[in-house]
Amino acid sequence: MKKIAKFTLALAALAVAGTATFAKPKKQKVIKIGAIQLVEHPALDASYKGFVDGLKEAGYEDGKNLKIIYENAQGEQANCVTIADKLISQRCDMIFAIATPAAQAVANKTETTPILITAVTDPKTAGLVESNEKPGTNVTGTSDLTPCAAQIQLLKRLVPNAKKVAMLYCSSEENSRFQINLAKAECDKQGLSYVDATVSNTNEVQQVVQSLVGKVDAIYTPTDNMIASTMATVSLVTTPAKLPVIVGEDGMCQGGGLATYGINYYELGKQTAKMAVEVINGKKPKNMPIQYLDKCDFSYNKETAEALGITIPADLLK
């Protein structure tokens, strides 16, 4: 009996030891990120994909240790406000806002939840941060500021006989007005005259563009979300009219624009993801400067160039 008793105690001891050694690890916290995108078009879609892929590369995968609540405002400011309320009520650990109106909507709703932004040209002008160098608020992220001066120089090179340029943009987009001012300053240097061609909703785009035919030699449009989402409509008018359109980013070239020097929005999204990981690990947005991509690429639409009878210089193709 004594031997049996000792054996039983030994098993019990092993059981206790085994329980201590092989206890289940604590469940890892699932990070909840609310994502709000202003509208669907290639640039903003690429920003979102880059953000998700960047988080995955850093070890945060949706459906595992990450939950992303994605909402698209379909280009409506009122929808941005509604979505912002929804994401705040769901107690997200962080909000990812794509484009200026989306970022403004969430920033107006919370001063505590970290907000990572992208595709916002100038966060300071948009009222999102105290300064781009030191935000001082719960907002930080990446800017999609493009080389507007270089884009106007490109227009001058591809359309050397151009004298008058139409500035096509949405009058209510803060980032567009910021870029247009930079473009106008370069037009002054290049000896180009210009006229504003503004729209307030998508239904006005075709009519406004049509009104420019025969009155200007080229059109310039920045990274304007409304124009980007209606580039097919723009090119439907401009290409048959032999009216070149220099655009703010590659996705707008895909929609029928002639050419651009633009940033890579997928890489911009990935860069924002790196900042998001820093916030997850305890860094405060108020101390994180707004970041920029330091490289721009030349893009053009071959079919549009051929339809317009414009030959792209060999050095640009390289």
PDB file of C-alpha atoms in Angstrom:
ATOM      1  CA  MET A   1       0.000   0.000   0.000  1.00  0.00           C
ATOM      2  CA  LYS A   2       2.834   2.362   0.776  1.00  0.00           C
ATOM      3  CA  LYS A   3       4.331   1.859  -2.684  1.00  0.00           C
ATOM      4  CA  ILE A   4       0.995   2.555  -4.322  1.00  0.00           C
ATOM      5  CA  ALA A   5       0.476   5.658  -2.213  1.00  0.00           C
ATOM      6  CA  LYS A   6       3.883   7.025  -3.165  1.00  0.00           C
ATOM      7  CA  PHE A   7       3.208   6.336  -6.846  1.00  0.00           C
ATOM      8  CA  THR A   8      -0.129   8.124  -6.673  1.00  0.00           C
ATOM      9  CA  LEU A   9       1.448  11.162  -5.034  1.00  0.00           C
ATOM     10  CA  ALA A  10       4.160  11.195  -7.643  1.00  0.00           C
ATOM     11  CA  LEU A  11       1.573  11.242 -10.429  1.00  0.00           C
ATOM     12  CA  ALA A  12      -0.251  14.052  -8.702  1.00  0.00           C
ATOM     13  CA  ALA A  13       2.954  16.026  -8.439  1.00  0.00           C
ATOM     14  CA  LEU A  14       3.652  15.478 -12.116  1.00  0.00           C
ATOM     15  CA  ALA A  15       0.133  16.608 -12.956  1.00  0.00           C
ATOM     16  CA  VAL A  16       0.637  19.837 -11.028  1.00  0.00           C
ATOM     17  CA  ALA A  17       4.033  20.378 -12.615  1.00  0.00           C
ATOM     18  CA  GLY A  18       2.580  19.652 -16.038  1.00  0.00           C
ATOM     19  CA  THR A  19      -0.203  22.136 -15.477  1.00  0.00           C
ATOM     20  CA  ALA A  20       2.305  24.814 -14.536  1.00  0.00           C
ATOM     21  CA  THR A  21       4.594  24.064 -17.472  1.00  0.00           C
ATOM     22  CA  PHE A  22       1.953  23.800 -20.189  1.00  0.00           C
ATOM     23  CA  ALA A  23      -0.567  26.422 -19.052  1.00  0.00           C
ATOM     24  CA  LYS A  24      -2.308  28.209 -21.933  1.00  0.00           C
ATOM     25  CA  PRO A  25      -0.707  31.569 -22.797  1.00  0.00           C
ATOM     26  CA  LYS A  26      -2.677  34.738 -22.239  1.00  0.00           C
ATOM     27  CA  LYS A  27      -4.844  35.638 -25.202  1.00  0.00           C
ATOM     28  CA  GLN A  28      -3.260  38.374 -27.320  1.00  0.00           C
ATOM     29  CA  LYS A  29      -5.278  41.573 -27.544  1.00  0.00           C
ATOM     30  CA  VAL A  30      -6.956  42.138 -30.890  1.00  0.00           C
ATOM     31  CA  ILE A  31      -6.258  45.651 -32.154  1.00  0.00           C
ATOM     32  CA  LYS A  32      -9.387  47.319 -33.541  1.00  0.00           C
ATOM     33  CA  ILE A  33      -8.843  49.879 -36.296  1.00  0.00           C
ATOM     34  CA  GLY A  34     -11.663  51.843 -37.870  1.00  0.00           C
ATOM     35  CA  ALA A  35     -10.993  52.853 -41.488  1.00  0.00           C
ATOM     36  CA  ILE A  36     -12.883  55.628 -43.250  1.00  0.00           C
ATOM     37  CA  GLN A  37     -12.314  56.324 -46.962  1.00  0.00           C
ATOM     38  CA  LEU A  38     -13.859  59.330 -48.677  1.00  0.00           C
ATOM     39  CA  VAL A  39     -14.578  57.764 -52.065  1.00  0.00           C
ATOM     40  CA  GLU A  40     -13.561  54.901 -54.328  1.00  0.00           C
ATOM     41  CA  HIS A  41     -10.900  55.663 -56.927  1.00  0.00           C
ATOM     42  CA  PRO A  42      -7.530  54.042 -57.715  1.00  0.00           C
ATOM     43  CA  ALA A  43      -5.323  56.306 -55.580  1.00  0.00           C
ATOM     44  CA  LEU A  44      -7.352  56.037 -52.374  1.00  0.00           C
ATOM     45  CA  ASP A  45      -8.000  52.326 -52.937  1.00  0.00           C
ATOM     46  CA  ALA A  46      -4.241  51.813 -53.269  1.00  0.00           C
ATOM     47  CA  SER A  47      -3.635  53.752 -50.038  1.00  0.00           C
ATOM     48  CA  TYR A  48      -5.981  51.439 -48.146  1.00  0.00           C
ATOM     49  CA  LYS A  49      -4.436  48.295 -49.628  1.00  0.00           C
ATOM     50  CA  GLY A  50      -0.936  49.535 -48.813  1.00  0.00           C
ATOM     51  CA  PHE A  51      -1.995  50.225 -45.223  1.00  0.00           C
ATOM     52  CA  VAL A  52      -3.473  46.735 -44.762  1.00  0.00           C
ATOM     53  CA  ASP A  53      -0.477  45.056 -46.407  1.00  0.00           C
ATOM     54  CA  GLY A  54       1.940  47.138 -44.346  1.00  0.00           C
ATOM     55  CA  LEU A  55       0.254  46.094 -41.110  1.00  0.00           C
ATOM     56  CA  LYS A  56       0.354  42.455 -42.208  1.00  0.00           C
ATOM     57  CA  GLU A  57       4.082  42.693 -42.904  1.00  0.00           C
ATOM     58  CA  ALA A  58       4.505  44.047 -39.373  1.00  0.00           C
ATOM     59  CA  GLY A  59       2.627  41.070 -37.905  1.00  0.00           C
ATOM     60  CA  TYR A  60      -0.881  42.525 -37.645  1.00  0.00           C
ATOM     61  CA  GLU A  61      -3.362  40.611 -39.793  1.00  0.00           C
ATOM     62  CA  ASP A  62      -7.067  41.284 -40.133  1.00  0.00           C
ATOM     63  CA  GLY A  63      -9.058  38.370 -38.733  1.00  0.00           C
ATOM     64  CA  LYS A  64      -6.247  37.239 -36.434  1.00  0.00           C
ATOM     65  CA  ASN A  65      -4.760  39.815 -34.052  1.00  0.00           C
ATOM     66  CA  LEU A  66      -6.335  42.731 -35.900  1.00  0.00           C
ATOM     67  CA  LYS A  67      -9.897  43.771 -36.678  1.00  0.00           C
ATOM     68  CA  ILE A  68     -10.447  46.425 -39.349  1.00  0.00           C
ATOM     69  CA  ILE A  69     -13.842  48.079 -39.625  1.00  0.00           C
ATOM     70  CA  TYR A  70     -13.835  49.556 -43.139  1.00  0.00           C
ATOM     71  CA  GLU A  71     -16.346  52.205 -44.237  1.00  0.00           C
ATOM     72  CA  ASN A  72     -16.578  54.148 -47.512  1.00  0.00           C
ATOM     73  CA  ALA A  73     -18.375  57.507 -47.576  1.00  0.00           C
ATOM     74  CA  GLN A  74     -19.018  57.349 -51.345  1.00  0.00           C
ATOM     75  CA  GLY A  75     -17.864  60.933 -51.741  1.00  0.00           C
ATOM     76  CA  GLU A  76     -20.478  62.407 -49.389  1.00  0.00           C
ATOM     77  CA  GLN A  77     -19.407  64.662 -46.508  1.00  0.00           C
ATOM     78  CA  ALA A  78     -22.580  63.800 -44.578  1.00  0.00           C
ATOM     79  CA  ASN A  79     -21.630  60.135 -44.790  1.00  0.00           C
ATOM     80  CA  CYS A  80     -18.194  60.961 -43.379  1.00  0.00           C
ATOM     81  CA  VAL A  81     -19.807  62.446 -40.273  1.00  0.00           C
ATOM     82  CA  THR A  82     -22.111  59.452 -39.820  1.00  0.00           C
ATOM     83  CA  ILE A  83     -19.226  57.009 -40.228  1.00  0.00           C
ATOM     84  CA  ALA A  84     -17.079  58.985 -37.790  1.00  0.00           C
ATOM     85  CA  ASP A  85     -19.801  58.695 -35.143  1.00  0.00           C
ATOM     86  CA  LYS A  86     -20.082  54.966 -35.807  1.00  0.00           C
ATOM     87  CA  LEU A  87     -16.355  54.318 -35.466  1.00  0.00           C
ATOM     88  CA  ILE A  88     -16.089  56.375 -32.282  1.00  0.00           C
ATOM     89  CA  SER A  89     -19.027  54.497 -30.733  1.00  0.00           C
ATOM     90  CA  GLN A  90     -17.340  51.170 -31.504  1.00  0.00           C
ATOM     91  CA  ARG A  91     -14.373  52.168 -29.337  1.00  0.00           C
ATOM     92  CA  CYS A  92     -11.691  51.634 -31.961  1.00  0.00           C
ATOM     93  CA  ASP A  93      -8.083  51.664 -30.752  1.00  0.00           C
ATOM     94  CA  MET A  94      -7.188  53.776 -33.752  1.00  0.00           C
ATOM     95  CA  ILE A  95      -8.857  55.340 -36.790  1.00  0.00           C
ATOM     96  CA  PHE A  96      -7.323  55.358 -40.258  1.00  0.00           C
ATOM     97  CA  ALA A  97      -8.701  58.224 -42.365  1.00  0.00           C
ATOM     98  CA  ILE A  98      -8.148  58.394 -46.128  1.00  0.00           C
ATOM     99  CA  ALA A  99      -8.481  61.887 -47.702  1.00  0.00           C
ATOM    100  CA  THR A 100      -9.002  65.295 -46.134  1.00  0.00           C
ATOM    101  CA  PRO A 101     -12.813  65.374 -45.612  1.00  0.00           C
ATOM    102  CA  ALA A 102     -12.725  61.924 -43.995  1.00  0.00           C
ATOM    103  CA  ALA A 103      -9.881  62.980 -41.711  1.00  0.00           C
ATOM    104  CA  GLN A 104     -11.640  66.216 -40.734  1.00  0.00           C
ATOM    105  CA  ALA A 105     -14.850  64.341 -39.925  1.00  0.00           C
ATOM    106  CA  VAL A 106     -13.191  62.016 -37.400  1.00  0.00           C
ATOM    107  CA  ALA A 107     -10.867  64.680 -35.991  1.00  0.00           C
ATOM    108  CA  ASN A 108     -13.922  66.800 -35.166  1.00  0.00           C
ATOM    109  CA  LYS A 109     -15.389  63.909 -33.171  1.00  0.00           C
ATOM    110  CA  THR A 110     -12.503  62.870 -30.919  1.00  0.00           C
ATOM    111  CA  GLU A 111      -9.411  64.404 -29.363  1.00  0.00           C
ATOM    112  CA  THR A 112      -8.287  61.187 -27.676  1.00  0.00           C
ATOM    113  CA  THR A 113      -8.499  58.292 -30.150  1.00  0.00           C
ATOM    114  CA  PRO A 114      -5.306  58.188 -32.275  1.00  0.00           C
ATOM    115  CA  ILE A 115      -6.035  59.108 -35.896  1.00  0.00           C
ATOM    116  CA  LEU A 116      -3.676  58.095 -38.709  1.00  0.00           C
ATOM    117  CA  ILE A 117      -4.299  59.990 -41.937  1.00  0.00           C
ATOM    118  CA  THR A 118      -3.174  59.594 -45.533  1.00  0.00           C
ATOM    119  CA  ALA A 119      -3.905  61.270 -48.867  1.00  0.00           C
ATOM    120  CA  VAL A 120      -4.141  64.622 -47.075  1.00  0.00           C
ATOM    121  CA  THR A 121      -2.053  67.220 -48.893  1.00  0.00           C
ATOM    122  CA  ASP A 122      -1.466  69.706 -46.080  1.00  0.00           C
ATOM    123  CA  PRO A 123      -2.721  68.598 -42.635  1.00  0.00           C
ATOM    124  CA  LYS A 124      -1.901  72.013 -41.139  1.00  0.00           C
ATOM    125  CA  THR A 125      -4.045  73.916 -43.665  1.00  0.00           C
ATOM    126  CA  ALA A 126      -6.802  71.337 -43.178  1.00  0.00           C
ATOM    127  CA  GLY A 127      -6.881  72.166 -39.459  1.00  0.00           C
ATOM    128  CA  LEU A 128      -5.865  68.659 -38.393  1.00  0.00           C
ATOM    129  CA  VAL A 129      -2.567  69.487 -36.678  1.00  0.00           C
ATOM    130  CA  GLU A 130      -0.877  72.470 -35.052  1.00  0.00           C
ATOM    131  CA  SER A 131       2.049  72.068 -37.439  1.00  0.00           C
ATOM    132  CA  ASN A 132       3.202  69.387 -39.853  1.00  0.00           C
ATOM    133  CA  GLU A 133       6.507  69.134 -38.004  1.00  0.00           C
ATOM    134  CA  LYS A 134       4.936  68.657 -34.556  1.00  0.00           C
ATOM    135  CA  PRO A 135       1.214  67.843 -34.804  1.00  0.00           C
ATOM    136  CA  GLY A 136       0.391  68.526 -31.139  1.00  0.00           C
ATOM    137  CA  THR A 137      -2.944  66.685 -31.547  1.00  0.00           C
ATOM    138  CA  ASN A 138      -4.182  63.091 -31.739  1.00  0.00           C
ATOM    139  CA  VAL A 139      -3.615  63.194 -35.512  1.00  0.00           C
ATOM    140  CA  THR A 140      -0.570  62.243 -37.582  1.00  0.00           C
ATOM    141  CA  GLY A 141       0.162  60.327 -40.781  1.00  0.00           C
ATOM    142  CA  THR A 142       1.296  60.906 -44.339  1.00  0.00           C
ATOM    143  CA  SER A 143       0.806  63.673 -46.891  1.00  0.00           C
ATOM    144  CA  ASP A 144       0.212  63.104 -50.596  1.00  0.00           C
ATOM    145  CA  LEU A 145       1.718  66.454 -51.566  1.00  0.00           C
ATOM    146  CA  THR A 146       2.814  66.108 -55.183  1.00  0.00           C
ATOM    147  CA  PRO A 147       5.326  68.210 -57.132  1.00  0.00           C
ATOM    148  CA  CYS A 148       2.808  70.678 -58.553  1.00  0.00           C
ATOM    149  CA  ALA A 149       5.517  72.891 -60.047  1.00  0.00           C
ATOM    150  CA  ALA A 150       7.080  69.912 -61.838  1.00  0.00           C
ATOM    151  CA  GLN A 151       3.642  68.940 -63.162  1.00  0.00           C
ATOM    152  CA  ILE A 152       3.162  72.388 -64.701  1.00  0.00           C
ATOM    153  CA  GLN A 153       6.667  72.153 -66.188  1.00  0.00           C
ATOM    154  CA  LEU A 154       5.612  68.805 -67.645  1.00  0.00           C
ATOM    155  CA  LEU A 155       2.529  70.431 -69.160  1.00  0.00           C
ATOM    156  CA  LYS A 156       4.707  73.094 -70.748  1.00  0.00           C
ATOM    157  CA  ARG A 157       7.011  70.453 -72.171  1.00  0.00           C
ATOM    158  CA  LEU A 158       4.332  68.148 -73.585  1.00  0.00           C
ATOM    159  CA  VAL A 159       2.168  71.012 -74.846  1.00  0.00           C
ATOM    160  CA  PRO A 160       4.815  73.610 -75.785  1.00  0.00           C
ATOM    161  CA  ASN A 161       2.365  75.847 -77.644  1.00  0.00           C
ATOM    162  CA  ALA A 162       0.028  76.121 -74.663  1.00  0.00           C
ATOM    163  CA  LYS A 163      -0.798  79.686 -73.626  1.00  0.00           C
ATOM    164  CA  LYS A 164      -3.875  79.294 -71.422  1.00  0.00           C
ATOM    165  CA  VAL A 165      -4.511  76.539 -68.867  1.00  0.00           C
ATOM    166  CA  ALA A 166      -7.733  75.610 -67.058  1.00  0.00           C
ATOM    167  CA  MET A 167      -7.399  74.703 -63.368  1.00  0.00           C
ATOM    168  CA  LEU A 168      -9.971  71.945 -62.851  1.00  0.00           C
ATOM    169  CA  TYR A 169     -10.818  71.098 -59.238  1.00  0.00           C
ATOM    170  CA  CYS A 170     -13.519  70.813 -56.587  1.00  0.00           C
ATOM    171  CA  SER A 171     -14.006  74.165 -54.882  1.00  0.00           C
ATOM    172  CA  SER A 172     -14.721  72.586 -51.485  1.00  0.00           C
ATOM    173  CA  GLU A 173     -11.583  70.423 -51.308  1.00  0.00           C
ATOM    174  CA  GLU A 174      -8.969  72.057 -49.092  1.00  0.00           C
ATOM    175  CA  ASN A 175      -6.127  69.982 -50.512  1.00  0.00           C
ATOM    176  CA  SER A 176      -7.062  70.937 -54.073  1.00  0.00           C
ATOM    177  CA  ARG A 177      -7.014  74.679 -53.377  1.00  0.00           C
ATOM    178  CA  PHE A 178      -3.598  74.282 -51.735  1.00  0.00           C
ATOM    179  CA  GLN A 179      -2.177  72.527 -54.804  1.00  0.00           C
ATOM    180  CA  ILE A 180      -3.842  74.881 -57.271  1.00  0.00           C
ATOM    181  CA  ASN A 181      -2.116  77.845 -55.631  1.00  0.00           C
ATOM    182  CA  LEU A 182       1.247  76.114 -56.081  1.00  0.00           C
ATOM    183  CA  ALA A 183       0.393  75.334 -59.708  1.00  0.00           C
ATOM    184  CA  LYS A 184      -0.643  78.928 -60.407  1.00  0.00           C
ATOM    185  CA  ALA A 185       2.634  80.214 -59.002  1.00  0.00           C
ATOM    186  CA  GLU A 186       4.517  77.978 -61.441  1.00  0.00           C
ATOM    187  CA  CYS A 187       2.270  79.070 -64.322  1.00  0.00           C
ATOM    188  CA  ASP A 188       3.285  82.649 -63.568  1.00  0.00           C
ATOM    189  CA  LYS A 189       6.943  81.610 -63.855  1.00  0.00           C
ATOM    190  CA  GLN A 190       6.286  79.771 -67.111  1.00  0.00           C
ATOM    191  CA  GLY A 191       4.349  82.648 -68.659  1.00  0.00           C
ATOM    192  CA  LEU A 192       1.082  80.696 -68.762  1.00  0.00           C
ATOM    193  CA  SER A 193      -2.261  82.339 -68.159  1.00  0.00           C
ATOM    194  CA  TYR A 194      -4.923  80.345 -66.316  1.00  0.00           C
ATOM    195  CA  VAL A 195      -8.597  80.235 -65.484  1.00  0.00           C
ATOM    196  CA  ASP A 196     -10.391  78.423 -62.650  1.00  0.00           C
ATOM    197  CA  ALA A 197     -12.802  75.650 -63.640  1.00  0.00           C
ATOM    198  CA  THR A 198     -14.411  74.546 -60.397  1.00  0.00           C
ATOM    199  CA  VAL A 199     -17.101  71.996 -59.607  1.00  0.00           C
ATOM    200  CA  SER A 200     -19.059  71.372 -56.421  1.00  0.00           C
ATOM    201  CA  ASN A 201     -20.463  67.927 -57.246  1.00  0.00           C
ATOM    202  CA  THR A 202     -19.903  65.129 -59.747  1.00  0.00           C
ATOM    203  CA  ASN A 203     -22.938  66.083 -61.826  1.00  0.00           C
ATOM    204  CA  GLU A 204     -21.223  69.332 -62.854  1.00  0.00           C
ATOM    205  CA  VAL A 205     -18.006  67.773 -64.142  1.00  0.00           C
ATOM    206  CA  GLN A 206     -19.012  67.013 -67.728  1.00  0.00           C
ATOM    207  CA  GLN A 207     -20.658  70.393 -68.292  1.00  0.00           C
ATOM    208  CA  VAL A 208     -17.720  72.341 -66.848  1.00  0.00           C
ATOM    209  CA  VAL A 209     -15.171  70.395 -68.889  1.00  0.00           C
ATOM    210  CA  GLN A 210     -17.263  70.794 -72.025  1.00  0.00           C
ATOM    211  CA  SER A 211     -17.301  74.570 -71.489  1.00  0.00           C
ATOM    212  CA  LEU A 212     -13.499  74.617 -71.679  1.00  0.00           C
ATOM    213  CA  VAL A 213     -13.251  73.144 -75.180  1.00  0.00           C
ATOM    214  CA  GLY A 214     -11.923  75.751 -77.594  1.00  0.00           C
ATOM    215  CA  LYS A 215     -11.170  78.222 -74.782  1.00  0.00           C
ATOM    216  CA  VAL A 216      -8.000  76.757 -73.239  1.00  0.00           C
ATOM    217  CA  ASP A 217      -4.977  74.887 -74.594  1.00  0.00           C
ATOM    218  CA  ALA A 218      -4.672  72.380 -71.746  1.00  0.00           C
ATOM    219  CA  ILE A 219      -6.194  71.404 -68.416  1.00  0.00           C
ATOM    220  CA  TYR A 220      -4.391  70.866 -65.120  1.00  0.00           C
ATOM    221  CA  THR A 221      -6.062  68.984 -62.270  1.00  0.00           C
ATOM    222  CA  PRO A 222      -4.344  68.109 -58.959  1.00  0.00           C
ATOM    223  CA  THR A 223      -4.964  65.103 -56.706  1.00  0.00           C
ATOM    224  CA  ASP A 224      -8.594  66.123 -56.401  1.00  0.00           C
ATOM    225  CA  ASN A 225     -10.824  63.307 -55.148  1.00  0.00           C
ATOM    226  CA  MET A 226     -13.932  64.400 -57.046  1.00  0.00           C
ATOM    227  CA  ILE A 227     -12.115  64.789 -60.356  1.00  0.00           C
ATOM    228  CA  ALA A 228     -10.184  61.554 -59.799  1.00  0.00           C
ATOM    229  CA  SER A 229     -13.440  59.639 -59.354  1.00  0.00           C
ATOM    230  CA  THR A 230     -14.841  61.103 -62.604  1.00  0.00           C
ATOM    231  CA  MET A 231     -11.771  60.983 -64.864  1.00  0.00           C
ATOM    232  CA  ALA A 232     -13.577  58.724 -67.318  1.00  0.00           C
ATOM    233  CA  THR A 233     -16.148  61.493 -67.751  1.00  0.00           C
ATOM    234  CA  VAL A 234     -13.428  64.121 -68.133  1.00  0.00           C
ATOM    235  CA  SER A 235     -11.548  62.161 -70.794  1.00  0.00           C
ATOM    236  CA  LEU A 236     -14.782  61.420 -72.639  1.00  0.00           C
ATOM    237  CA  VAL A 237     -14.868  65.140 -73.434  1.00  0.00           C
ATOM    238  CA  THR A 238     -11.188  66.087 -73.604  1.00  0.00           C
ATOM    239  CA  THR A 239      -9.720  63.292 -75.731  1.00  0.00           C
ATOM    240  CA  PRO A 240     -12.016  63.750 -78.782  1.00  0.00           C
ATOM    241  CA  ALA A 241     -11.514  67.517 -78.437  1.00  0.00           C
ATOM    242  CA  LYS A 242      -7.711  67.064 -78.523  1.00  0.00           C
ATOM    243  CA  LEU A 243      -7.468  68.809 -75.157  1.00  0.00           C
ATOM    244  CA  PRO A 244      -4.526  67.502 -73.050  1.00  0.00           C
ATOM    245  CA  VAL A 245      -5.065  66.966 -69.319  1.00  0.00           C
ATOM    246  CA  ILE A 246      -2.078  66.909 -66.962  1.00  0.00           C
ATOM    247  CA  VAL A 247      -3.132  65.194 -63.746  1.00  0.00           C
ATOM    248  CA  GLY A 248      -2.000  64.826 -60.150  1.00  0.00           C
ATOM    249  CA  GLU A 249      -1.426  61.074 -59.898  1.00  0.00           C
ATOM    250  CA  ASP A 250      -1.097  57.826 -61.839  1.00  0.00           C
ATOM    251  CA  GLY A 251      -4.653  56.594 -61.219  1.00  0.00           C
ATOM    252  CA  MET A 252      -5.959  59.657 -63.045  1.00  0.00           C
ATOM    253  CA  CYS A 253      -3.768  58.737 -66.013  1.00  0.00           C
ATOM    254  CA  GLN A 254      -5.409  55.335 -66.037  1.00  0.00           C
ATOM    255  CA  GLY A 255      -8.732  57.158 -66.216  1.00  0.00           C
ATOM    256  CA  GLY A 256      -7.714  58.988 -69.384  1.00  0.00           C
ATOM    257  CA  GLY A 257      -5.418  61.806 -68.245  1.00  0.00           C
ATOM    258  CA  LEU A 258      -2.361  62.416 -70.413  1.00  0.00           C
ATOM    259  CA  ALA A 259       0.534  62.380 -67.942  1.00  0.00           C
ATOM    260  CA  THR A 260       1.839  63.206 -64.472  1.00  0.00           C
ATOM    261  CA  TYR A 261       4.699  63.252 -62.072  1.00  0.00           C
ATOM    262  CA  GLY A 262       2.995  61.557 -59.147  1.00  0.00           C
ATOM    263  CA  ILE A 263       3.514  59.621 -55.941  1.00  0.00           C
ATOM    264  CA  ASN A 264       2.815  55.945 -55.364  1.00  0.00           C
ATOM    265  CA  TYR A 265      -0.280  55.778 -53.156  1.00  0.00           C
ATOM    266  CA  TYR A 266       0.245  52.105 -52.306  1.00  0.00           C
ATOM    267  CA  GLU A 267       3.660  52.954 -50.851  1.00  0.00           C
ATOM    268  CA  LEU A 268       2.116  55.931 -49.068  1.00  0.00           C
ATOM    269  CA  GLY A 269      -0.359  53.570 -47.389  1.00  0.00           C
ATOM    270  CA  LYS A 270       2.456  51.249 -46.330  1.00  0.00           C
ATOM    271  CA  GLN A 271       4.372  54.185 -44.889  1.00  0.00           C
ATOM    272  CA  THR A 272       1.277  55.114 -42.862  1.00  0.00           C
ATOM    273  CA  ALA A 273       1.072  51.535 -41.588  1.00  0.00           C
ATOM    274  CA  LYS A 274       4.591  51.814 -40.183  1.00  0.00           C
ATOM    275  CA  MET A 275       3.487  54.888 -38.250  1.00  0.00           C
ATOM    276  CA  ALA A 276       0.391  53.021 -37.040  1.00  0.00           C
ATOM    277  CA  VAL A 277       2.590  50.258 -35.624  1.00  0.00           C
ATOM    278  CA  GLU A 278       4.575  52.879 -33.715  1.00  0.00           C
ATOM    279  CA  VAL A 279       1.318  54.175 -32.225  1.00  0.00           C
ATOM    280  CA  ILE A 280       0.262  50.635 -31.291  1.00  0.00           C
ATOM    281  CA  ASN A 281       3.591  50.290 -29.489  1.00  0.00           C
ATOM    282  CA  GLY A 282       2.962  53.404 -27.440  1.00  0.00           C
ATOM    283  CA  LYS A 283       4.138  56.383 -29.464  1.00  0.00           C
ATOM    284  CA  LYS A 284       1.945  59.505 -29.312  1.00  0.00           C
ATOM    285  CA  PRO A 285       0.673  61.053 -32.575  1.00  0.00           C
ATOM    286  CA  LYS A 286       1.204  64.553 -31.201  1.00  0.00           C
ATOM    287  CA  ASN A 287       4.972  63.977 -31.289  1.00  0.00           C
ATOM    288  CA  MET A 288       5.121  62.283 -34.719  1.00  0.00           C
ATOM    289  CA  PRO A 289       5.813  64.615 -37.679  1.00  0.00           C
ATOM    290  CA  ILE A 290       3.751  64.279 -40.846  1.00  0.00           C
ATOM    291  CA  GLN A 291       5.693  62.155 -43.320  1.00  0.00           C
ATOM    292  CA  TYR A 292       6.111  62.490 -47.102  1.00  0.00           C
ATOM    293  CA  LEU A 293       7.213  60.214 -49.930  1.00  0.00           C
ATOM    294  CA  ASP A 294      10.521  61.435 -51.326  1.00  0.00           C
ATOM    295  CA  LYS A 295      10.140  59.907 -54.795  1.00  0.00           C
ATOM    296  CA  CYS A 296       7.769  60.679 -57.658  1.00  0.00           C
ATOM    297  CA  ASP A 297       7.304  58.730 -60.879  1.00  0.00           C
ATOM    298  CA  PHE A 298       6.494  59.783 -64.418  1.00  0.00           C
ATOM    299  CA  SER A 299       3.316  58.141 -65.716  1.00  0.00           C
ATOM    300  CA  TYR A 300       1.391  58.598 -68.945  1.00  0.00           C
ATOM    301  CA  ASN A 301      -1.526  57.088 -70.828  1.00  0.00           C
ATOM    302  CA  LYS A 302      -0.247  55.725 -74.126  1.00  0.00           C
ATOM    303  CA  GLU A 303      -3.668  55.564 -75.777  1.00  0.00           C
ATOM    304  CA  THR A 304      -4.484  59.140 -74.775  1.00  0.00           C
ATOM    305  CA  ALA A 305      -1.126  60.400 -76.044  1.00  0.00           C
ATOM    306  CA  GLU A 306      -1.689  58.694 -79.392  1.00  0.00           C
ATOM    307  CA  ALA A 307      -5.246  60.063 -79.668  1.00  0.00           C
ATOM    308  CA  LEU A 308      -3.958  63.575 -78.968  1.00  0.00           C
ATOM    309  CA  GLY A 309      -1.042  63.190 -81.372  1.00  0.00           C
ATOM    310  CA  ILE A 310       1.485  63.888 -78.604  1.00  0.00           C
ATOM    311  CA  THR A 311       4.889  62.181 -78.657  1.00  0.00           C
ATOM    312  CA  ILE A 312       6.375  61.487 -75.237  1.00  0.00           C
ATOM    313  CA  PRO A 313      10.090  62.485 -75.133  1.00  0.00           C
ATOM    314  CA  ALA A 314      12.465  59.528 -74.950  1.00  0.00           C
ATOM    315  CA  ASP A 315      14.181  60.728 -71.758  1.00  0.00           C
ATOM    316  CA  LEU A 316      10.853  60.655 -69.904  1.00  0.00           C
ATOM    317  CA  LEU A 317      10.170  57.109 -71.039  1.00  0.00           C
ATOM    318  CA  LYS A 318      13.459  56.046 -69.464  1.00  0.00           C
TER     319      LYS A 318
END
